[in-house]
Amino acid sequence: MKKIIVMSGKGGVGKSTVAVNLAFALAKKGYKVGLLDADIHGPSIPKLLGIDKVGGLEVEGDKLKPLEINGVKVISIGFFLPSKDTPVVWRGPMKHKFIEQITKDVSWGDLDFLVIDCPPGTGDEVISIAQLLDPEIAVIVTTPQTVALEDVTKAVNFAKKSNMKTFVIENMSGFRCPHCGKVVYIFGKGGGETLAKNYGVKFLGSIPLDEKVVESGERGNPFVREENETTKVFMEIVDKLLKEI
Ligand SMILES: Nc1ncnc2c1ncn2[C@@H]1O[C@H](COP(=O)(O)OP(=O)(O)OP(=O)(O)O)[C@@H](O)[C@H]1O
Ligand SMILES: [Mg+2]
């Protein structure tokens, strides 16, 4: 099994969107995939997959049974909270214990890939994941503007220092006006590729800013499950990643 950590130095750049769609894109290609939501304070995976589950998971033997959504096995702290608006007030050691449990005591079965969605930055959760799971692959998500890139650089350095094969995806790149067809680079252009070049890591491609991405997230259905221009671009990114790993 190959473990792919999806991370960024920055919040709100589309890590969870990339993680979910990467998991479903790999499943679409016939791989056996697990998706682990390691964002303890802001788990987005349940929402992005339209899962309502709270209050715990079934136990199979002495292991937790992940939920299975269209063939992808999913675990999120969101499933264990008493309600969706319960905040988690844990310090580092508690988070480490939780991550240890959801990595060791889950019946993932025989997987080809485990995709791990991380909170922003390189804090407790990401350090625990790196220590406990030792992921081979890091996918760093950034938006094109330099204010994001400065923070994202830290994630690239973290992944490289942890000996992960490191890749960059630029998200929220050009927006094609549905009226005139002109592409507008709302957050700038080319920052992700420059970042990858400067740090000697591979650039996988740019995902456009697309209202369908937001809308599919709101509906809880990963956009790669539908055919459109952004899905095409995303599948090319996944092909490029698969070729490299
Ligand atoms: N390419 C895109 N085009 C349009 N909207 C997008 C795109 N990618 C992500 N979004 C939207 O941006 C918002 C933030 O995305 P997401 O939750 O994936 O970011 P994140 O980096 O995981 O955030 P956090 O740091 O809070 O974990 C969501 O509403 C999502 O639908
Ligand atoms: Mg997220």
Short mmCIF file of N, CA, C and O in Angstrom, two decimals, residues 120-164:
data_model
loop_
_atom_site.label_atom_id
_atom_site.label_comp_id
_atom_site.label_asym_id
_atom_site.label_seq_id
_atom_site.Cartn_x
_atom_site.Cartn_y
_atom_site.Cartn_z
N PRO A 120 -4.40 22.43 7.73
CA PRO A 120 -3.36 23.32 7.21
C PRO A 120 -2.14 23.36 8.13
O PRO A 120 -2.25 23.14 9.33
N GLY A 121 -0.98 23.60 7.54
CA GLY A 121 0.24 23.76 8.33
C GLY A 121 0.96 22.46 8.56
O GLY A 121 0.64 21.42 7.98
N THR A 122 1.96 22.53 9.44
CA THR A 122 2.78 21.35 9.73
C THR A 122 2.79 21.11 11.24
O THR A 122 3.82 20.91 11.85
N GLY A 123 1.60 21.16 11.84
CA GLY A 123 1.47 21.00 13.29
C GLY A 123 1.32 19.55 13.73
O GLY A 123 1.70 18.62 13.01
N ASP A 124 0.73 19.40 14.94
CA ASP A 124 0.63 18.09 15.62
C ASP A 124 0.16 16.94 14.71
O ASP A 124 0.80 15.89 14.67
N GLU A 125 -0.97 17.17 14.03
CA GLU A 125 -1.57 16.07 13.26
C GLU A 125 -0.62 15.60 12.15
O GLU A 125 -0.44 14.40 11.94
N VAL A 126 -0.03 16.57 11.46
CA VAL A 126 0.83 16.23 10.33
C VAL A 126 2.10 15.52 10.82
O VAL A 126 2.55 14.53 10.22
N ILE A 127 2.63 16.00 11.93
CA ILE A 127 3.83 15.36 12.50
C ILE A 127 3.50 13.92 12.92
O ILE A 127 4.25 12.99 12.65
N SER A 128 2.33 13.74 13.57
CA SER A 128 1.93 12.39 13.99
C SER A 128 1.77 11.47 12.79
O SER A 128 2.21 10.32 12.82
N ILE A 129 1.11 11.97 11.74
CA ILE A 129 0.93 11.16 10.53
C ILE A 129 2.30 10.76 9.97
O ILE A 129 2.53 9.60 9.61
N ALA A 130 3.21 11.73 9.91
CA ALA A 130 4.53 11.44 9.35
C ALA A 130 5.24 10.37 10.18
O ALA A 130 5.86 9.46 9.63
N GLN A 131 5.12 10.48 11.52
CA GLN A 131 5.79 9.51 12.39
C GLN A 131 5.14 8.13 12.34
O GLN A 131 5.81 7.11 12.28
N LEU A 132 3.81 8.12 12.40
CA LEU A 132 3.11 6.84 12.55
C LEU A 132 2.94 6.10 11.24
O LEU A 132 2.97 4.88 11.19
N LEU A 133 2.73 6.85 10.15
CA LEU A 133 2.42 6.19 8.87
C LEU A 133 3.58 6.23 7.89
O LEU A 133 3.62 5.47 6.95
N ASP A 134 4.48 7.18 8.10
CA ASP A 134 5.63 7.34 7.22
C ASP A 134 5.20 7.33 5.73
O ASP A 134 5.63 6.45 4.97
N PRO A 135 4.36 8.28 5.33
CA PRO A 135 3.87 8.27 3.94
C PRO A 135 5.01 8.43 2.94
O PRO A 135 5.96 9.18 3.20
N GLU A 136 4.90 7.71 1.84
CA GLU A 136 5.95 7.76 0.82
C GLU A 136 5.79 8.98 -0.08
O GLU A 136 6.74 9.45 -0.68
N ILE A 137 4.53 9.46 -0.18
CA ILE A 137 4.23 10.49 -1.17
C ILE A 137 3.53 11.67 -0.52
O ILE A 137 2.60 11.49 0.28
N ALA A 138 3.97 12.90 -0.87
CA ALA A 138 3.29 14.11 -0.40
C ALA A 138 2.77 14.88 -1.59
O ALA A 138 3.51 15.13 -2.54
N VAL A 139 1.49 15.22 -1.55
CA VAL A 139 0.92 16.10 -2.56
C VAL A 139 0.64 17.43 -1.86
O VAL A 139 -0.16 17.51 -0.94
N ILE A 140 1.36 18.45 -2.29
CA ILE A 140 1.24 19.76 -1.67
C ILE A 140 0.31 20.61 -2.53
O ILE A 140 0.52 20.73 -3.74
N VAL A 141 -0.72 21.16 -1.89
CA VAL A 141 -1.68 21.98 -2.64
C VAL A 141 -1.40 23.45 -2.34
O VAL A 141 -1.21 23.83 -1.18
N THR A 142 -1.39 24.25 -3.40
CA THR A 142 -1.22 25.69 -3.22
C THR A 142 -2.15 26.43 -4.16
O THR A 142 -2.64 25.87 -5.13
N THR A 143 -2.39 27.68 -3.85
CA THR A 143 -3.04 28.57 -4.82
C THR A 143 -1.91 29.40 -5.44
O THR A 143 -0.79 29.40 -4.91
N PRO A 144 -2.18 30.11 -6.55
CA PRO A 144 -1.06 30.69 -7.29
C PRO A 144 -0.38 31.92 -6.65
O PRO A 144 0.75 32.23 -6.99
N GLN A 145 -1.06 32.61 -5.74
CA GLN A 145 -0.50 33.89 -5.30
C GLN A 145 0.63 33.74 -4.29
O GLN A 145 0.66 32.79 -3.51
N THR A 146 1.55 34.70 -4.27
CA THR A 146 2.76 34.56 -3.44
C THR A 146 2.46 34.53 -1.95
O THR A 146 3.17 33.89 -1.19
N VAL A 147 1.38 35.17 -1.52
CA VAL A 147 1.09 35.15 -0.08
C VAL A 147 0.78 33.72 0.37
O VAL A 147 1.10 33.32 1.50
N ALA A 148 0.20 32.93 -0.51
CA ALA A 148 -0.03 31.51 -0.19
C ALA A 148 1.28 30.74 -0.32
O ALA A 148 1.62 29.90 0.52
N LEU A 149 2.02 31.04 -1.36
CA LEU A 149 3.22 30.26 -1.66
C LEU A 149 4.24 30.31 -0.52
O LEU A 149 4.89 29.32 -0.22
N GLU A 150 4.37 31.47 0.13
CA GLU A 150 5.34 31.59 1.22
C GLU A 150 5.06 30.58 2.32
O GLU A 150 5.97 29.97 2.87
N ASP A 151 3.78 30.39 2.65
CA ASP A 151 3.43 29.41 3.68
C ASP A 151 3.58 27.99 3.17
O ASP A 151 3.99 27.09 3.90
N VAL A 152 3.24 27.79 1.92
CA VAL A 152 3.25 26.44 1.36
C VAL A 152 4.68 25.90 1.28
O VAL A 152 4.91 24.70 1.43
N THR A 153 5.64 26.81 1.10
CA THR A 153 7.05 26.42 1.07
C THR A 153 7.43 25.58 2.29
O THR A 153 8.19 24.62 2.19
N LYS A 154 6.85 25.94 3.43
CA LYS A 154 7.17 25.20 4.67
C LYS A 154 6.71 23.75 4.57
O LYS A 154 7.39 22.84 5.05
N ALA A 155 5.55 23.55 3.96
CA ALA A 155 5.04 22.18 3.78
C ALA A 155 5.95 21.40 2.83
O ALA A 155 6.22 20.21 3.05
N VAL A 156 6.43 22.08 1.79
CA VAL A 156 7.34 21.40 0.83
C VAL A 156 8.60 20.97 1.58
O VAL A 156 9.06 19.83 1.45
N ASN A 157 9.15 21.88 2.38
CA ASN A 157 10.37 21.54 3.13
C ASN A 157 10.13 20.41 4.13
O ASN A 157 10.96 19.52 4.28
N PHE A 158 8.97 20.42 4.78
CA PHE A 158 8.63 19.37 5.73
C PHE A 158 8.59 18.02 5.02
O PHE A 158 9.17 17.02 5.49
N ALA A 159 7.91 17.98 3.88
CA ALA A 159 7.77 16.72 3.14
C ALA A 159 9.13 16.23 2.65
O ALA A 159 9.44 15.04 2.74
N LYS A 160 9.94 17.16 2.16
CA LYS A 160 11.25 16.76 1.65
C LYS A 160 12.13 16.23 2.79
O LYS A 160 12.79 15.21 2.65
N LYS A 161 12.10 16.93 3.94
CA LYS A 161 12.90 16.50 5.09
C LYS A 161 12.44 15.14 5.60
O LYS A 161 13.23 14.38 6.15
N SER A 162 11.13 14.85 5.45
CA SER A 162 10.60 13.56 5.90
C SER A 162 10.78 12.48 4.84
O SER A 162 10.17 11.40 4.93
N ASN A 163 11.58 12.80 3.82
CA ASN A 163 11.89 11.83 2.74
C ASN A 163 10.69 11.37 1.96
O ASN A 163 10.63 10.23 1.50
N MET A 164 9.71 12.24 1.82
CA MET A 164 8.55 11.88 1.00
C MET A 164 8.81 12.33 -0.43
O MET A 164 9.41 13.38 -0.65
#
